[in-house]
Coordinates of C-alpha atoms and ligand atoms in Angstrom, one line a residue:
X1 CA -117.7 32.2 159.3
X2 CA -116.8 32.8 162.8
X3 CA -120.0 35.1 163.0
X4 CA -122.4 32.7 161.2
X5 CA -121.4 30.0 163.8
X6 CA -121.5 32.6 166.8
X7 CA -124.9 33.9 165.5
X8 CA -126.5 30.1 165.3
X9 CA -125.2 29.4 168.7
X10 CA -126.7 32.4 170.0
X11 CA -129.7 32.0 168.8
X12 CA -130.2 28.0 170.0
X13 CA -129.0 29.1 173.8
X14 CA -131.3 31.8 173.8
X15 CA -134.2 29.0 172.7
X16 CA -133.3 27.3 175.8
X17 CA -133.2 30.1 178.0
X18 CA -136.7 31.6 176.6
X19 CA -139.1 29.4 178.0
X20 CA -140.7 32.2 180.1
X21 CA -140.1 34.9 178.1
X22 CA -139.4 34.5 174.2
X23 CA -138.1 38.5 173.9
X24 CA -138.0 39.7 170.0
X25 CA -136.5 37.9 167.2
X26 CA -136.9 38.8 163.5
X27 CA -138.8 37.2 160.9
X28 CA -136.7 34.8 158.6
X29 CA -138.5 35.6 155.0
X30 CA -138.8 33.0 152.1
X31 CA -140.2 33.9 148.9
X32 CA -142.8 31.3 148.0
X33 CA -145.1 31.1 145.2
X34 CA -148.4 32.7 146.8
X35 CA -145.7 35.8 148.0
X36 CA -144.0 35.5 151.5
X37 CA -143.7 33.5 154.8
X38 CA -141.3 33.5 157.8
X39 CA -139.5 30.5 158.1
X40 CA -139.0 28.8 161.7
X41 CA -136.8 25.9 162.4
X42 CA -135.6 24.6 165.7
X43 CA -133.1 27.2 166.3
X44 CA -134.8 30.4 165.1
X45 CA -138.5 32.2 165.3
X46 CA -139.4 35.2 165.4
X47 CA -141.1 36.8 168.0
X48 CA -141.9 40.3 169.4
X49 CA -142.0 41.7 172.7
X50 CA -145.2 43.7 172.9
X51 CA -144.4 47.6 173.2
X52 CA -145.5 49.6 176.4
X53 CA -145.5 53.0 175.1
X54 CA -146.4 56.1 177.7
X55 CA -147.0 59.3 177.9
X56 CA -146.8 60.8 174.3
X57 CA -145.4 57.9 172.6
X58 CA -147.5 55.8 169.8
X59 CA -146.4 52.5 168.9
X60 CA -147.1 51.0 165.2
X61 CA -146.8 47.4 164.4
X62 CA -146.9 47.0 160.7
X63 CA -147.8 44.2 158.1
X64 CA -147.4 44.6 154.3
X65 CA -147.3 42.8 151.3
X66 CA -144.3 44.1 150.4
X67 CA -142.8 42.3 153.3
X68 CA -143.2 44.3 156.7
X69 CA -144.1 41.7 159.4
X70 CA -144.9 43.0 162.8
X71 CA -142.2 45.7 162.1
X72 CA -142.2 48.6 164.8
X73 CA -142.5 52.4 164.6
X74 CA -142.5 55.0 167.1
X75 CA -144.2 58.3 166.8
X76 CA -145.6 60.4 169.3
X77 CA -148.5 62.6 169.7
X78 CA -147.9 66.2 168.0
X79 CA -145.4 65.5 165.9
X80 CA -146.2 64.6 162.1
X81 CA -144.3 61.4 161.3
X82 CA -144.0 58.4 158.6
X83 CA -143.8 55.2 159.6
X84 CA -141.5 52.2 158.0
X85 CA -142.6 52.7 154.4
X86 CA -139.7 51.0 153.2
X87 CA -137.2 48.6 155.1
X88 CA -139.4 45.1 154.1
X89 CA -138.0 42.3 154.4
X90 CA -135.7 40.1 152.0
X91 CA -132.3 41.7 150.7
X92 CA -132.0 43.3 147.6
X93 CA -134.0 46.4 146.1
X94 CA -133.7 43.6 143.1
X95 CA -135.2 40.8 144.8
X96 CA -138.1 43.1 146.3
X97 CA -139.1 44.4 142.5
X98 CA -139.3 40.5 141.7
X99 CA -141.5 39.3 144.7
X100 CA -143.9 42.2 144.2
X101 CA -144.6 41.1 140.9
X102 CA -144.3 37.0 141.9
X103 CA -147.0 38.2 144.3
X104 CA -149.8 39.2 142.2
X105 CA -152.1 36.3 141.7
X106 CA -155.9 36.4 140.6
X107 CA -157.7 32.7 141.4
X108 CA -159.8 32.7 138.3
X109 CA -162.7 31.9 140.3
X110 CA -162.5 34.9 142.1
X111 CA -162.5 37.2 139.0
X112 CA -166.0 38.6 140.1
X113 CA -165.4 39.3 143.3
X114 CA -161.9 41.0 142.5
X115 CA -163.9 43.3 139.9
X116 CA -166.4 44.5 142.6
X117 CA -163.2 45.1 144.7
X118 CA -161.6 46.9 142.3
X119 CA -164.6 48.9 141.6
X120 CA -164.8 49.4 145.6
X121 CA -161.2 50.7 145.6
X122 CA -161.0 53.4 142.3
X123 CA -164.2 54.4 144.0
X124 CA -162.6 54.9 147.4
X125 CA -159.2 56.3 146.6
X126 CA -161.3 59.0 144.4
X127 CA -162.9 59.7 147.9
X128 CA -159.6 60.3 149.4
X129 CA -157.1 61.7 147.3
X130 CA -157.5 65.0 149.3
X131 CA -155.5 65.3 152.2
X132 CA -155.0 62.4 155.0
X133 CA -157.9 60.3 156.0
X134 CA -159.8 61.5 159.7
X135 CA -159.4 58.6 162.5
X136 CA -161.3 59.6 164.8
X137 CA -161.2 57.9 168.4
X138 CA -163.2 58.3 171.5
X139 CA -162.6 55.7 174.2
X140 CA -165.5 57.2 176.3
X141 CA -167.7 55.0 173.9
X142 CA -167.8 51.6 174.8
X143 CA -168.8 48.3 173.4
X144 CA -168.3 44.8 174.2
X145 CA -165.7 42.9 176.2
X146 CA -163.3 40.2 174.5
X147 CA -162.8 37.2 175.9
X148 CA -159.6 36.1 173.6
X149 CA -158.5 34.8 170.6
X150 CA -157.2 30.8 169.8
X151 CA -156.8 28.0 167.2
X152 CA -157.8 24.3 167.6
X153 CA -155.9 21.5 168.7
X154 CA -157.3 18.5 166.5
X155 CA -156.1 14.6 165.9
X156 CA -154.1 16.0 162.9
X157 CA -152.5 18.6 164.9
X158 CA -151.2 16.1 167.7
X159 CA -150.3 13.6 164.7
X160 CA -148.1 16.5 162.9
X161 CA -146.2 18.2 166.2
X162 CA -145.2 14.5 167.0
X163 CA -143.0 14.7 163.7
X164 CA -141.0 17.3 165.3
X165 CA -138.6 17.6 167.8
X166 CA -139.3 19.4 170.8
X167 CA -137.8 22.9 170.3
X168 CA -140.1 23.0 166.9
X169 CA -143.1 22.0 168.4
X170 CA -141.9 24.6 171.2
X171 CA -141.7 27.3 168.5
X172 CA -145.2 26.6 167.7
X173 CA -146.9 26.7 171.0
X174 CA -145.0 30.0 171.5
X175 CA -145.6 31.4 168.5
X176 CA -149.5 31.5 169.2
X177 CA -150.1 31.4 173.0
X178 CA -147.0 33.5 174.0
X179 CA -147.7 36.7 175.0
X180 CA -144.2 37.5 172.7
X181 CA -146.3 35.4 170.0
X182 CA -149.7 35.8 169.5
X183 CA -151.2 36.1 172.5
X184 CA -153.9 33.5 172.0
X185 CA -155.7 32.4 175.6
X186 CA -158.6 30.3 174.1
X187 CA -158.7 26.8 172.3
X188 CA -161.1 24.5 170.9
X189 CA -160.6 20.8 170.8
X190 CA -163.0 17.6 169.5
X191 CA -164.4 15.6 171.8
X192 CA -163.5 12.1 170.2
X193 CA -162.4 12.5 166.3
X194 CA -163.3 15.0 163.8
X195 CA -162.3 15.6 159.9
X196 CA -158.9 16.6 160.8
X197 CA -157.9 13.4 162.3
X198 CA -156.3 9.9 160.6
X199 CA -159.6 8.3 161.1
X200 CA -163.3 8.6 163.2
X201 CA -163.3 7.5 166.6
X202 CA -165.4 8.2 169.4
X203 CA -165.4 6.8 173.2
X204 CA -167.2 3.9 174.1
X205 CA -167.7 2.7 170.7
X206 CA -167.6 -0.8 171.9
X207 CA -169.6 -2.2 173.7
X208 CA -172.6 -1.1 171.4
X209 CA -175.9 -0.3 172.7
X210 CA -174.4 0.7 176.5
X211 CA -176.2 3.7 178.0
X212 CA -174.2 3.3 180.9
X213 CA -170.5 4.1 179.1
X214 CA -169.1 1.3 180.8
X215 CA -166.0 1.7 178.7
X216 CA -165.4 5.3 179.1
X217 CA -163.7 5.0 181.9
X218 CA -160.4 6.9 181.0
X219 CA -158.8 9.3 178.5
X220 CA -158.0 7.5 175.1
X221 CA -154.4 7.5 173.9
X222 CA -155.4 10.1 171.2
X223 CA -156.2 12.3 174.2
X224 CA -153.6 11.6 176.4
X225 CA -151.2 12.3 173.9
X226 CA -153.3 15.8 173.4
X227 CA -152.9 16.3 177.0
X228 CA -149.4 16.0 176.9
X229 CA -149.1 18.6 174.5
X230 CA -151.5 21.1 175.8
X231 CA -149.4 20.8 179.2
X232 CA -146.3 21.8 177.5
X233 CA -148.2 24.4 175.3
X234 CA -149.1 26.1 178.6
X235 CA -145.7 25.9 180.4
X236 CA -143.7 27.5 177.6
X237 CA -146.1 29.8 176.6
X238 CA -146.7 30.8 180.7
X239 CA -149.8 30.7 180.0
X240 CA -152.0 29.7 183.6
X241 CA -155.7 30.6 182.0
X242 CA -155.8 29.0 179.0
X243 CA -159.5 28.5 178.2
X244 CA -160.5 25.4 176.3
X245 CA -163.6 24.8 174.4
X246 CA -164.9 21.1 173.6
X247 CA -166.7 20.2 171.3
X248 CA -168.3 16.9 169.7
X249 CA -168.5 16.3 165.9
X250 CA -170.4 12.9 166.2
X251 CA -171.1 9.9 169.0
X252 CA -170.1 6.4 168.6
X253 CA -172.5 5.0 165.8
X254 CA -175.0 2.8 168.0
X255 CA -176.0 6.3 169.6
X256 CA -177.4 7.5 166.0
X257 CA -180.4 6.4 163.6
X258 CA -178.2 5.4 160.9
X259 CA -175.7 3.7 162.6
X260 CA -172.8 5.1 161.0
X261 CA -170.2 8.1 161.6
X262 CA -171.4 10.6 159.0
X263 CA -174.8 10.8 156.4
X264 CA -178.2 11.9 157.4
X265 CA -178.1 10.8 160.9
X266 CA -179.7 11.9 164.3
X267 CA -179.5 10.8 168.0
X268 CA -181.6 7.7 168.9
X269 CA -184.0 9.5 171.7
X270 CA -183.0 6.5 173.8
X271 CA -179.4 7.9 174.1
X272 CA -180.2 11.3 175.0
X273 CA -179.2 10.9 178.4
X274 CA -176.2 8.9 177.2
X275 CA -175.2 11.7 174.7
X276 CA -175.2 14.3 178.2
X277 CA -173.3 12.0 180.2
X278 CA -170.9 11.4 177.6
X279 CA -170.0 15.5 177.6
X280 CA -169.9 15.3 181.3
X281 CA -167.2 12.0 181.5
X282 CA -165.0 14.0 179.4
X283 CA -165.1 17.2 181.3
X284 CA -164.8 15.1 184.3
X285 CA -161.5 13.1 182.8
X286 CA -159.8 16.2 181.4
X287 CA -160.1 17.6 184.7
X288 CA -158.9 14.8 186.7
X289 CA -155.9 15.2 184.2
X290 CA -155.3 18.8 185.7
X291 CA -156.8 19.9 181.8
X292 CA -159.6 21.7 182.9
X293 CA -162.7 22.5 180.3
X294 CA -163.5 26.2 179.9
X295 CA -166.5 25.4 177.9
X296 CA -168.6 22.9 175.6
X297 CA -170.7 23.5 172.8
X298 CA -174.0 21.8 171.9
X299 CA -172.4 20.2 168.9
X300 CA -170.0 20.6 165.8
X301 CA -172.1 22.1 162.7
X302 CA -175.7 20.5 163.5
X303 CA -176.9 21.3 159.9
X304 CA -174.6 18.3 158.2
X305 CA -176.2 15.7 159.3
X306 CA -179.5 17.1 158.6
X307 CA -179.2 19.0 155.5
X308 CA -175.8 19.3 154.0
X309 CA -174.7 15.2 154.5
X310 CA -174.1 15.2 150.6
X311 CA -171.6 17.4 151.0
X312 CA -170.3 16.3 154.2
X313 CA -168.3 13.3 154.2
X314 CA -166.8 13.5 157.4
X315 CA -168.3 12.4 160.9
X316 CA -171.2 14.4 162.2
X317 CA -174.6 14.7 163.9
X318 CA -177.9 16.5 162.8
X319 CA -180.1 18.2 164.7
X320 CA -183.3 20.1 164.6
X321 CA -183.6 23.0 166.5
X322 CA -186.8 21.3 168.1
X323 CA -184.8 18.1 169.0
X324 CA -181.9 20.2 170.1
X325 CA -184.1 22.1 172.8
X326 CA -185.4 18.7 174.4
X327 CA -181.7 17.6 174.5
X328 CA -180.3 20.6 175.9
X329 CA -183.1 21.3 178.0
X330 CA -184.0 18.0 179.5
X331 CA -180.5 16.2 179.4
X332 CA -177.5 18.5 178.7
X333 CA -178.2 20.9 180.5
X334 CA -179.5 19.5 184.1
X335 CA -176.7 17.2 183.8
X336 CA -173.8 20.0 183.4
X337 CA -175.5 22.2 185.9
X338 CA -176.3 19.6 188.5
X339 CA -172.7 18.3 188.4
X340 CA -169.6 19.3 190.2
X341 CA -169.0 21.3 186.5
X342 CA -172.0 23.2 186.6
X343 CA -169.9 26.3 186.1
X344 CA -168.7 25.0 182.6
X345 CA -170.3 27.2 179.9
X346 CA -172.3 26.2 177.0
X347 CA -172.5 27.7 173.7
X348 CA -175.1 27.1 171.2
X349 CA -175.2 26.4 167.6
X350 CA -171.9 26.0 166.6
X351 CA -172.7 26.3 162.8
X352 CA -173.1 29.2 160.2
X353 CA -174.1 32.5 160.4
X354 CA -177.3 31.6 158.1
X355 CA -179.1 29.5 161.5
X356 CA -179.0 32.6 163.5
X357 CA -181.3 34.0 165.1
X358 CA -183.9 31.8 163.8
X359 CA -182.4 28.3 165.4
X360 CA -182.3 29.6 169.0
X361 CA -186.0 31.2 168.4
X362 CA -187.4 27.8 167.6
X363 CA -185.4 25.9 170.3
X364 CA -187.3 28.6 172.6
X365 CA -190.6 27.6 171.2
X366 CA -190.1 24.0 171.8
X367 CA -188.7 24.7 175.2
X368 CA -189.1 27.8 177.0
X369 CA -186.3 28.7 179.3
X370 CA -184.0 26.1 177.2
X371 CA -181.7 29.3 176.2
X372 CA -181.0 30.2 179.8
X373 CA -178.8 26.9 179.8
X374 CA -176.6 28.7 177.1
X375 CA -174.0 31.2 178.3
X376 CA -173.0 32.2 174.4
X377 CA -173.4 31.2 170.8
X378 CA -170.8 29.7 168.7
X379 CA -170.4 30.5 165.2
X380 CA -168.2 29.6 162.2
X381 CA -167.3 32.4 159.3
X382 CA -167.6 30.2 156.3
X383 CA -170.8 31.8 154.7
X384 CA -169.6 35.3 156.3
X385 CA -169.1 36.9 152.9
X386 CA -173.0 36.0 151.6
X387 CA -175.2 36.5 155.2
X388 CA -174.7 40.2 156.8
X389 CA -173.5 40.3 160.6
X390 CA -176.4 42.1 161.2
X391 CA -177.9 38.5 161.6
X392 CA -175.7 38.3 164.5
X393 CA -176.6 41.5 166.0
X394 CA -180.4 40.4 165.8
X395 CA -179.4 37.6 168.2
X396 CA -177.6 39.7 170.5
X397 CA -180.1 41.8 170.3
X398 CA -182.9 39.5 171.6
X399 CA -180.5 37.7 173.9
X400 CA -178.1 40.3 175.0
X401 CA -176.8 38.6 178.0
X402 CA -174.8 36.0 175.5
X403 CA -171.0 35.8 174.8
X404 CA -170.8 35.4 170.8
X405 CA -167.2 33.8 169.4
X406 CA -166.3 32.7 166.3
X407 CA -165.3 28.9 166.8
X408 CA -164.1 27.7 163.6
X409 CA -162.3 29.6 160.3
X410 CA -160.3 28.4 157.3
X411 CA -159.9 29.3 153.9
X412 CA -160.0 26.4 151.1
X413 CA -163.5 24.5 151.7
X414 CA -165.1 25.9 148.9
X415 CA -165.4 24.6 145.5
X416 CA -163.4 27.7 143.3
X417 CA -160.6 27.9 146.4
X418 CA -157.4 26.1 146.3
X419 CA -158.3 23.0 148.9
X420 CA -155.3 23.6 150.2
X421 CA -152.3 26.0 151.3
X422 CA -151.6 28.8 149.1
X423 CA -148.3 29.3 150.6
X424 CA -147.3 33.2 151.7
X425 CA -150.9 34.6 150.1
X426 CA -150.9 38.0 151.0
X427 CA -155.0 38.0 149.7
X428 CA -155.5 34.9 152.4
X429 CA -154.3 36.8 155.0
X430 CA -156.4 40.0 154.1
X431 CA -159.4 37.5 154.4
X432 CA -158.8 37.0 157.6
X433 CA -158.1 40.6 158.8
X434 CA -160.9 42.4 157.2
X435 CA -163.7 39.2 158.6
X436 CA -161.9 39.7 161.9
X437 CA -162.4 43.5 162.1
X438 CA -165.7 43.2 160.4
X439 CA -166.9 40.8 163.1
X440 CA -165.3 42.4 166.2
X441 CA -167.5 45.8 164.6
X442 CA -170.8 43.6 165.4
X443 CA -169.9 42.2 168.8
X444 CA -167.9 39.5 168.7
X445 CA -166.4 38.5 171.7
X446 CA -163.7 36.7 170.3
X447 CA -162.4 34.2 167.6
X448 CA -161.0 30.9 167.4
X449 CA -159.7 29.7 164.6
X450 CA -159.3 26.3 163.0
X451 CA -156.4 24.1 162.9
X452 CA -153.0 25.5 164.3
X453 CA -151.0 23.6 162.2
X454 CA -151.3 21.9 158.9
X455 CA -149.0 20.0 156.4
X456 CA -147.9 21.3 152.7
X457 CA -151.5 19.9 151.3
X458 CA -153.5 21.0 154.3
X459 CA -154.1 17.8 155.6
X460 CA -153.6 15.5 156.6
X461 CA -157.5 14.8 156.7
X462 CA -159.0 11.3 156.8
X463 CA -161.8 12.6 154.3
X464 CA -158.7 14.4 152.2
X465 CA -160.9 17.8 153.3
X466 CA -157.9 19.6 153.3
X467 CA -157.7 23.4 153.7
X468 CA -155.3 26.1 154.2
X469 CA -153.8 27.1 157.9
X470 CA -151.6 30.3 159.4
X471 CA -148.9 28.0 159.8
X472 CA -147.8 25.2 157.7
X473 CA -145.8 22.4 159.1
X474 CA -142.7 20.9 156.1
X475 CA -143.8 17.5 157.2
X476 CA -140.9 16.4 154.4
X477 CA -138.1 17.6 156.1
X478 CA -139.5 17.9 159.3
X479 CA -137.4 20.8 160.5
X480 CA -139.3 24.0 159.1
X481 CA -142.8 25.4 159.6
X482 CA -144.0 28.6 157.7
X483 CA -145.7 31.5 159.3
X484 CA -148.2 32.7 156.8
X485 CA -150.0 36.3 156.5
X486 CA -153.0 34.7 158.1
X487 CA -151.2 34.0 160.9
X488 CA -149.8 38.1 161.4
X489 CA -153.4 38.9 160.2
X490 CA -154.8 37.4 163.5
X491 CA -151.9 38.6 165.2
X492 CA -152.6 42.2 164.7
X493 CA -155.6 41.7 167.0
X494 CA -154.6 39.0 169.4
X495 CA -151.3 40.1 170.3
X496 CA -152.8 43.8 171.2
X497 CA -156.1 42.7 172.5
X498 CA -155.8 40.6 175.2
X499 CA -159.1 39.8 177.4
X500 CA -160.8 42.0 179.2
X501 CA -160.6 44.5 176.8
X502 CA -163.0 46.8 175.5
X503 CA -164.2 48.1 172.3
X504 CA -164.4 51.9 172.1
X505 CA -165.4 54.1 169.3
X506 CA -163.5 54.5 166.1
X507 CA -164.6 56.2 163.1
X508 CA -163.0 56.5 159.8
X509 CA -164.6 57.3 156.1
X510 CA -163.4 55.1 153.9
X511 CA -164.2 51.2 152.6
X512 CA -160.6 50.0 152.0
X513 CA -159.1 51.6 154.9
X514 CA -161.1 50.1 158.0
X515 CA -160.4 50.2 161.5
X516 CA -161.6 49.1 164.7
X517 CA -160.1 50.0 168.2
X518 CA -159.8 48.8 172.0
X519 CA -159.2 49.9 175.2
X520 CA -156.7 47.2 177.2
X521 CA -156.8 46.3 180.9
X522 CA -153.6 48.4 181.2
X523 CA -155.2 51.6 180.1
X524 CA -153.5 51.6 176.7
X525 CA -155.2 51.9 173.6
X526 CA -154.5 49.2 170.4
X527 CA -156.2 50.7 167.0
X528 CA -156.3 48.4 164.6
X529 CA -155.6 49.9 161.0
X530 CA -156.6 47.9 157.6
X531 CA -155.4 49.1 154.3
X532 CA -157.1 47.3 151.0
X533 CA -155.8 49.6 148.5
X534 CA -152.9 49.3 146.5
X535 CA -151.6 52.6 147.3
X536 CA -150.2 54.3 150.6
X537 CA -152.3 56.3 152.3
X538 CA -152.2 58.9 155.0
X539 CA -154.2 58.3 158.0
X540 CA -154.8 61.6 160.9
X541 CA -155.4 59.9 163.9
X542 CA -157.3 62.3 166.4
X543 CA -157.7 60.8 169.7
X544 CA -159.9 63.2 171.6
X545 CA -158.1 62.8 174.9
X546 CA -154.6 62.5 173.2
X547 CA -154.2 64.9 170.2
X548 CA -153.3 64.2 166.7
X549 CA -150.7 61.7 164.6
X550 CA -150.5 61.7 161.6
X551 CA -149.5 58.1 160.0
X552 CA -148.0 57.4 156.2
X553 CA -148.9 53.6 155.8
X554 CA -147.8 51.5 152.8
X555 CA -150.0 49.8 150.2
X556 CA -151.9 46.8 150.9
X557 CA -150.7 47.0 154.8
X558 CA -152.4 46.3 158.4
X559 CA -151.3 47.9 161.6
X560 CA -151.6 47.8 165.1
X561 CA -151.2 51.3 166.8
X562 CA -150.8 51.6 170.7
X563 CA -150.7 54.6 173.0
X564 CA -151.5 55.1 176.4
Ligands
NAG601 C1 -149.4 67.6 160.9 O1 -150.5 67.3 159.9 C2 -151.8 67.8 159.4 C3 -152.5 67.2 158.4 O2 -151.2 67.6 157.2 C4 -151.4 69.3 159.7 O3 -153.1 69.7 159.7 C5 -151.1 69.8 161.3 O4 -150.5 70.6 160.7 C6 -149.6 69.1 161.3 N1 -148.8 69.1 162.3 C7 -147.8 69.2 162.6 C8 -147.2 69.5 163.9 O5 -146.7 69.5 161.8
NAG602 C1 -158.2 44.2 139.7 O1 -156.9 44.7 140.1 C2 -155.7 43.7 139.8 C3 -154.8 44.8 140.5 O2 -154.8 45.9 141.0 C4 -155.6 43.5 138.7 O3 -154.5 42.8 138.8 C5 -156.7 42.4 138.2 O4 -156.3 42.1 137.2 C6 -158.4 43.7 138.3 N1 -159.4 42.6 138.1 C7 -160.4 42.9 137.4 C8 -161.3 41.8 137.3 O5 -160.5 44.2 136.7
NAG603 C1 -163.1 -0.6 175.5 O1 -162.6 0.4 174.2 C2 -161.5 -0.6 173.6 C3 -160.7 0.8 172.7 O2 -161.0 1.9 173.2 C4 -161.6 -1.4 173.1 O3 -160.6 -2.3 172.4 C5 -162.6 -2.8 174.1 O4 -162.5 -4.1 173.4 C6 -163.0 -2.3 174.5 N1 -164.2 -3.0 175.5 C7 -165.2 -3.6 175.4 C8 -165.8 -4.7 176.7 O5 -165.9 -3.7 174.5
NAG604 C1 -188.7 32.8 173.9 O1 -189.9 32.9 174.1 C2 -190.9 33.7 175.2 C3 -192.5 33.5 174.8 O2 -192.3 32.0 175.7 C4 -190.3 35.3 174.5 O3 -191.1 36.0 175.2 C5 -189.0 35.4 174.2 O4 -188.9 36.4 173.3 C6 -188.5 34.5 173.2 N1 -187.4 34.5 173.0 C7 -186.5 34.3 171.6 C8 -185.0 34.3 171.7 O5 -187.1 33.9 170.9
NAG605 C1 -157.4 10.5 150.0 O1 -156.5 10.4 148.8 C2 -155.8 9.4 148.8 C3 -154.8 9.5 147.6 O2 -155.0 10.7 146.6 C4 -156.5 8.6 148.3 O3 -155.6 7.1 148.1 C5 -158.1 8.3 149.3 O4 -158.6 7.2 148.7 C6 -158.4 9.8 149.3 N1 -159.2 9.1 150.5 C7 -160.8 9.7 150.6 C8 -161.7 9.3 151.6 O5 -161.2 10.6 149.7
NAG606 C1 -139.8 20.9 152.6 O1 -138.7 20.3 152.7 C2 -138.5 19.9 151.6 C3 -136.8 19.0 151.6 O2 -136.1 20.2 152.2 C4 -138.2 21.0 150.2 O3 -137.9 20.3 149.1 C5 -139.5 21.5 150.5 O4 -139.2 22.5 149.0 C6 -139.8 22.2 151.5 N1 -141.3 22.6 151.4 C7 -141.9 23.8 151.4 C8 -143.5 24.1 150.9 O5 -141.0 24.6 151.3

C-alpha cells in the first residue's frame, strides 16, 4: 500500500518538474476490443527519451502487435543479437495469449484486400525462408530532405481539450510535440471552421457583401482559445519553431455562388480580392498574437465543392484549376508576396493524389508563371490505395523545386470502414506505418495527420463525419486518453527523423518487410523497418561504413534502428 502511494506521488511530482524534459516512462497498457492502447491520466503518461547511440552501439526501438510500445534494445555492430522478442506489455502469459486472440480482427469489408495481402505474405515468406533478409544501407546516396511531421488542431480538438484538466492537456501536447514524445514540429489548422467543429463558421459572416472585411479586425473567440492552446503546447513541449500551416474550408457564404456553406459552390469573381485579403488578415492577426503562420494552402479539398458535393456535406469551396490559377496569380499570390508576410509559404491543391499533376498543368496553361507562387504541394492520403505514388513522382519531376507534404490522413471515412475509432487496432496502425513508409520513399518531405484527438465516437463533428484518431479522449470520465497503435506508427518516423534529416539509400528484398532510412542532422542514421508478416524475421543490417548486425524481429512489428 505504501509503495503504491509513493509511486503515484513520485509520478505526479515528476509531471510537475518535467515540463521541459518529460524523460522516459512506460506505457500503461489496456486491452480493448480491437487490441491494445496505452492509457494516460493526469499523473501518468508514457514517454521515451531519445537514445543517442555512439561508436558501435545500435539501438532498436520496437513496437509490436503483441504489445511492445517503443521498447528499447541495445545491440552492437559485429555482434549478433536478438532483440526483445518476448517481454511484451501486459502481465501474465495467460493474459497475453488471451490478448493475442482478441486482437485478430478481419473487417468483413476488407476480405478481398485481406486475401491479396495473405497471398503476398505467403509468397514472401517462401521467398525469405532461407537465412536472414539482407538490409543494405548506403549513406552516400541521398534523396529528399525532411521538413517534419505533425497533426491538426481543429475546433473539435479545442473543444475536447477544454473538457480536460491542465495536466492531461499537457500530456497530449507533450506526447505529440515534445522530443520525448513524437517530436512533431508541424501543425495544420483551419482558417474559420471545418467539418471537425461544433458548427460551420467563418470570419465576417456579417455584414454581408462586405469586400472590405470591415468586421474581420480581431481573432474570433474560437481562435483566441486555439492560440491559448498552441502557446501552452509550445511551452510544455519546449518547441520554439512550431510550423503552422493554415487552410480555409469555406469563405462566409455571401462570397459564394450558392450562398451556403456546402454543396456546389464557387467563389464569386467579384470577391477574388476579398478572399485573398481574408487570408492575409488571418496571418496578420495570428502574428499579432505571437503565433506566426508558416504556410497557407490555396484551400482545403477544392474538388469537394465541384465534383463530390453529393457525398461531402461539410463546409467547402469548389475550384477548377483554371479559376484557381487566376485567383492565385492575380490575387492571392501578389497580396501575400507584396505584404510584410511575403515569406509565408503557399502550398497548392490540398486534395487527393488523383488530381496530380493535371491540376498544376491546367493552372499553368491558364496563367503561365502561376506556379512560381507555389512553394509546395499539399496532398491528402485518402485514395492512396488506388492511385499510385508515381503520380507524385511525375509531379515533382516536372516541378523539382517544390516541397511535398501530406496534409491530411485519418481512417474511417470509407463506406466499408468503421466510422470512428477501432480502439487499439494494430491493423489501422499498420496502414499508417506502411503509407508513411511508401510515401517517404516517393519524395514526400513530411506528413501532417488530421485531428490530434477525437472522442470515443470519433467526433464531435457538426456533420457527424466521425473517424479515427491516433489519440482518443474519454469524454465520459474526462480523466483518460488512449494512445492507439497509429500513434506509435507515426512516432517510429517522426520521433527519430527530425527536421533537416535526409533520406538515404536502403534496400531490402521482400514484400512484407519494408524499410526506409535517413541520415539525421546529428549524423546518426535512423532506419525504419516494418514487419507485416505473422512470423518473426531475421534481418541482417549491412551498412557499408559500419559493418553488420543481425536483428531478430517479432511478428507484426515496427522498428526504428539508430546508430552513428
Ligand atoms: C552473424 O550472423 C551472420 C548471418 O547468420 C553470420 O554470417 C555471421 O558470421 C555472424 N557473425 C558473428 C560475429 O557471429
Ligand atoms: C488471412 O490471414 C488471416 C490470419 O493470418 C486469417 O484470419 C484470414 O482469414 C485470412 N483471410 C483470408 C481472406 O484468407
Ligand atoms: C461582426 O461579427 C460578429 C460575430 O463575429 C457579429 O456578432 C456582429 O453583428 C458583426 N457586426 C456587424 C456590424 O455585422
Ligand atoms: C508550364 O508551361 C510552360 C509553357 O508555357 C511549359 O514549358 C512547362 O512545362 C509547363 N509546366 C508545367 C508543370 O505544366
Ligand atoms: C448527428 O447525429 C445525431 C445523433 O445521432 C443526430 O441527432 C443529428 O441530427 C445528426 N446530425 C447530422 C447533421 O446528421
Ligand atoms: C471511459 O470512461 C468510462 C467511465 O469511467 C468508462 O465506463 C468507459 O469504458 C471509458 N471508455 C473507454 C473507451 O475506455
